[in-house]
PDB file of C-alpha atoms in Angstrom:
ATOM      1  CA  UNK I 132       0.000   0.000   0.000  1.00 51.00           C
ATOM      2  CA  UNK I 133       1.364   3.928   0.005  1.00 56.00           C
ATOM      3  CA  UNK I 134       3.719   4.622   2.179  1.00 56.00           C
ATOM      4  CA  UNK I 135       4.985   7.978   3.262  1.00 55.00           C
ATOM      5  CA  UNK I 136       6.175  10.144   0.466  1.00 55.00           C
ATOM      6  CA  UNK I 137       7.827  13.662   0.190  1.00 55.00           C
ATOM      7  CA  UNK I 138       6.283  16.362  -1.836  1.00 54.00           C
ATOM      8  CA  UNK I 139       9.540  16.689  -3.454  1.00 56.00           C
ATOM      9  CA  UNK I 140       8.726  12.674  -5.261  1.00 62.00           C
ATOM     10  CA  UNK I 141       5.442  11.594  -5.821  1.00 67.00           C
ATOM     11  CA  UNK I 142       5.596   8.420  -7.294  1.00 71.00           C
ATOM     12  CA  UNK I 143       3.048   7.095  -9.825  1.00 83.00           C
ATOM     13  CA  UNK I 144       0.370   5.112  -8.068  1.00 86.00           C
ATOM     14  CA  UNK I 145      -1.748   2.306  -9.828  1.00 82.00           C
ATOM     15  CA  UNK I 146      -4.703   1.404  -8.581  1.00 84.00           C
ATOM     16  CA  UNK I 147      -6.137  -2.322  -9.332  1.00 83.00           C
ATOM     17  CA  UNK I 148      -9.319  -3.416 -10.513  1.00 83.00           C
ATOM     18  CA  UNK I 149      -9.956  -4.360  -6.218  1.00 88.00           C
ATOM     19  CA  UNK I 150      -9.516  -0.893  -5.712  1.00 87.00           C
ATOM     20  CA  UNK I 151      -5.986  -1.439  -3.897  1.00 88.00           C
ATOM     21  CA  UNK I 152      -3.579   1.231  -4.098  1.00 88.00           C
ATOM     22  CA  UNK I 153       0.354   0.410  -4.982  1.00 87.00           C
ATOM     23  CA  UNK I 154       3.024   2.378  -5.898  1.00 88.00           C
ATOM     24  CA  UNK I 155       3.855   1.463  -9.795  1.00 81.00           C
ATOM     25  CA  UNK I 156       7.740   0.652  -8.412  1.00 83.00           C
ATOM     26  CA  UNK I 157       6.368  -1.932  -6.119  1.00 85.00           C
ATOM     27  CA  UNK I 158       3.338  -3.535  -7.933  1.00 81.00           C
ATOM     28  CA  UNK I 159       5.496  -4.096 -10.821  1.00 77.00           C
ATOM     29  CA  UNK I 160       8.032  -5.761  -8.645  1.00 80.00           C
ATOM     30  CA  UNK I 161       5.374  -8.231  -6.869  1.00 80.00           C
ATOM     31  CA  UNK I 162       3.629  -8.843 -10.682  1.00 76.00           C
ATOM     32  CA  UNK I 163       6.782  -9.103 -13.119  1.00 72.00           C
ATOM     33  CA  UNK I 164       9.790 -10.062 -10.934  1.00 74.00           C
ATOM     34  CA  UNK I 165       8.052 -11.931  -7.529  1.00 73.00           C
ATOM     35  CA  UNK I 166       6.102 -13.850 -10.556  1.00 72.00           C
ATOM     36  CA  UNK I 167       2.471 -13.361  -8.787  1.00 78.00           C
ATOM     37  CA  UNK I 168      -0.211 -11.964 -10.520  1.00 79.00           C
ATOM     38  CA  UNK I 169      -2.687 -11.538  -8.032  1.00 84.00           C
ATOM     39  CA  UNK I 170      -3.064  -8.252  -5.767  1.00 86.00           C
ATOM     40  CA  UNK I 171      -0.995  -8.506  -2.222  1.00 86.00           C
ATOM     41  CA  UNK I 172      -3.924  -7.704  -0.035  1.00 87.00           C
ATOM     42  CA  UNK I 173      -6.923  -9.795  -1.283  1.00 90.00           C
ATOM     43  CA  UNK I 174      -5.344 -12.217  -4.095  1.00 87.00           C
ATOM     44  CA  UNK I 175      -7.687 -11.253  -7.160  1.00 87.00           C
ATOM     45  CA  UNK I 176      -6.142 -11.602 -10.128  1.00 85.00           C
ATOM     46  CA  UNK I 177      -3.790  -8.325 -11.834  1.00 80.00           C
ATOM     47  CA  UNK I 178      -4.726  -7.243 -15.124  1.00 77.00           C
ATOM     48  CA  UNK I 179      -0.770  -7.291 -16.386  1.00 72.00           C
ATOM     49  CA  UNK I 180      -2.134  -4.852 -19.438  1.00 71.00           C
ATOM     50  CA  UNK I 181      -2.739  -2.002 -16.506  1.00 70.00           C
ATOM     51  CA  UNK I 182       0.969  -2.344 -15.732  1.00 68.00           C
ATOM     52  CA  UNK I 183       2.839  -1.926 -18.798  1.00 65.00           C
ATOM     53  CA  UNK I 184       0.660   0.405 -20.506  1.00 61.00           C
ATOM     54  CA  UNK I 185       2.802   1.265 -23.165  1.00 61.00           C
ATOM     55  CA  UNK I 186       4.271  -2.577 -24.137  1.00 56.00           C
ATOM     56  CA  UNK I 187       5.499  -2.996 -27.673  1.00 56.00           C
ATOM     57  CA  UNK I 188       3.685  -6.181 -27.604  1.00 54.00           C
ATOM     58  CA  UNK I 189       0.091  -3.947 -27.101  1.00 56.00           C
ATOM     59  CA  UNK I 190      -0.226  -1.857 -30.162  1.00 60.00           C
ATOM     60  CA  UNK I 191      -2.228  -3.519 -33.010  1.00 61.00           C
ATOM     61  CA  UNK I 192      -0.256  -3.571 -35.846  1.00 62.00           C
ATOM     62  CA  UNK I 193       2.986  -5.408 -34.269  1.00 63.00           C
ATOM     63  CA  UNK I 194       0.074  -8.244 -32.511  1.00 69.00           C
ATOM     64  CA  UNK I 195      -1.396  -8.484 -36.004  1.00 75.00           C
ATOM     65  CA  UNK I 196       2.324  -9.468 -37.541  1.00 78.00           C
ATOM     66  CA  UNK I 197       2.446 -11.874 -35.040  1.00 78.00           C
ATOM     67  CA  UNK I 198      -0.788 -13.410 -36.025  1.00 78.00           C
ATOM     68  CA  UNK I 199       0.679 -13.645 -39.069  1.00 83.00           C
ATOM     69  CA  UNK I 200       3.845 -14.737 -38.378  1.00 85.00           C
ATOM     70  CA  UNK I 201       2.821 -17.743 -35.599  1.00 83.00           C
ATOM     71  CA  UNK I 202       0.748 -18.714 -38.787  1.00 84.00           C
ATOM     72  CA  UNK I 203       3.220 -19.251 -41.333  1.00 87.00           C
ATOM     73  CA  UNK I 204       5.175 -21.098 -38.333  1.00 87.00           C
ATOM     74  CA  UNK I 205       2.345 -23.172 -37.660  1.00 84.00           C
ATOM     75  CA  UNK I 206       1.900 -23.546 -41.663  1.00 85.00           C
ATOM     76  CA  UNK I 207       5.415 -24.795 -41.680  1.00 84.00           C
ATOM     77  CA  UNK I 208       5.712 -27.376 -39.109  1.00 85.00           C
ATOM     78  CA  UNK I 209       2.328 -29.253 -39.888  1.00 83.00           C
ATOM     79  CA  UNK I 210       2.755 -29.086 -44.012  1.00 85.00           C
ATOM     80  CA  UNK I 211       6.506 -29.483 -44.395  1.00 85.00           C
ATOM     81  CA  UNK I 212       6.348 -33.504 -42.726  1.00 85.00           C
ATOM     82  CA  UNK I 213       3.091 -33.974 -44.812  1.00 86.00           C
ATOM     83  CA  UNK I 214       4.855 -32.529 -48.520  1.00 86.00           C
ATOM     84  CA  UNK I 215       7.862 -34.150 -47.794  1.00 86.00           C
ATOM     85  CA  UNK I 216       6.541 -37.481 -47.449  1.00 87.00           C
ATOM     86  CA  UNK I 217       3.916 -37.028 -50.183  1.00 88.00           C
ATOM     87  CA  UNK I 218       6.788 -36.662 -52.653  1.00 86.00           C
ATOM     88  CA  UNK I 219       8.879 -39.782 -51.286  1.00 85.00           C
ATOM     89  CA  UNK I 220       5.921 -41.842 -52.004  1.00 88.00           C
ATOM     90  CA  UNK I 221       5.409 -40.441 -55.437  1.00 88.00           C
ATOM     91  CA  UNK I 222       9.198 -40.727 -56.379  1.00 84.00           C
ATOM     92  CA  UNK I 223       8.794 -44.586 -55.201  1.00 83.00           C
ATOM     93  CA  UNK I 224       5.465 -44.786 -56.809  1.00 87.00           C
ATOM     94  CA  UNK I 225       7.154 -43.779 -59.977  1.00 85.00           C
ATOM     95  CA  UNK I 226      10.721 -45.369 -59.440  1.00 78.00           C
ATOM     96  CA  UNK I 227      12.144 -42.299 -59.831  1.00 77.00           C
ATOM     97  CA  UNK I 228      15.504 -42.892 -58.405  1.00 70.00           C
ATOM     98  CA  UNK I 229      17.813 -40.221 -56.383  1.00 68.00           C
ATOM     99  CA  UNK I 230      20.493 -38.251 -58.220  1.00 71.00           C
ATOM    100  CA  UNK I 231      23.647 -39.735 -57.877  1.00 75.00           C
ATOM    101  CA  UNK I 232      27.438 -38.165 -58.284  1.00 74.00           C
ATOM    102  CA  UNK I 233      30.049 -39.817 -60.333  1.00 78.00           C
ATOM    103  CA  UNK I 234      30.770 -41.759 -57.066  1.00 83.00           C
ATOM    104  CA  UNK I 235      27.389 -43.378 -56.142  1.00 76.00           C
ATOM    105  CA  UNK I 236      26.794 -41.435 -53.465  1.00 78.00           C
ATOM    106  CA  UNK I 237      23.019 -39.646 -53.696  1.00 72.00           C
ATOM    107  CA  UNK I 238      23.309 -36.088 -54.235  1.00 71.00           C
ATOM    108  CA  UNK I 239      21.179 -33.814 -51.807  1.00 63.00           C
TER     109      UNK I 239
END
């Protein structure tokens, strides 16, 4: 809760959605650092968003990239097994045999 300040520093206070008071110094050092994102007094759950107000990871256009990105990831891992084995069983299907170098060994 607030402590005693001077009117020389007055710190920014955040108040939760339980109505508890913190200084923005300390609440962000119980959330983010003690790991615990419930409210020291009564234990309801922190909204993390009211703490780092102006997070990279909040505006629109950088969360819609990483829609987009985690998609083509997710494109990626599922799709590559499934084409890769598609075409090993057509190349069998069709005896199509690997490239080889003038040694024998099968060229990659």
């Amino acid at each position: 809760m607030l402590g005693e300040t001077t009117e020389d520093e007055q710190p920014n206070v955040i108040q939760l959605q339980c109505k508890h008071e913190f200084h923005e110094k300390c609440i962000r050092g119980w959330t983010i650092v003690g790991k615990k994102d419930i409210c020291p007094f009564c234990f309801e759950k922190v909204d993390m968003r009211i703490l780092i107000p102006d997070s990279p990871w909040n505006s629109k256009r950088l969360s819609l990239l990483w829609v987009k990105l985690l998609g083509l990831i997710r494109f990626l891992l599922v799709w590559n097994p499934l084409v890769t084995y598609s075409a090993m069983i057509l190349l069998k299907l069709f005896h199509f045999a690997p490239l080889r170098d003038q040694s024998g060994k099968p060229v990659f």
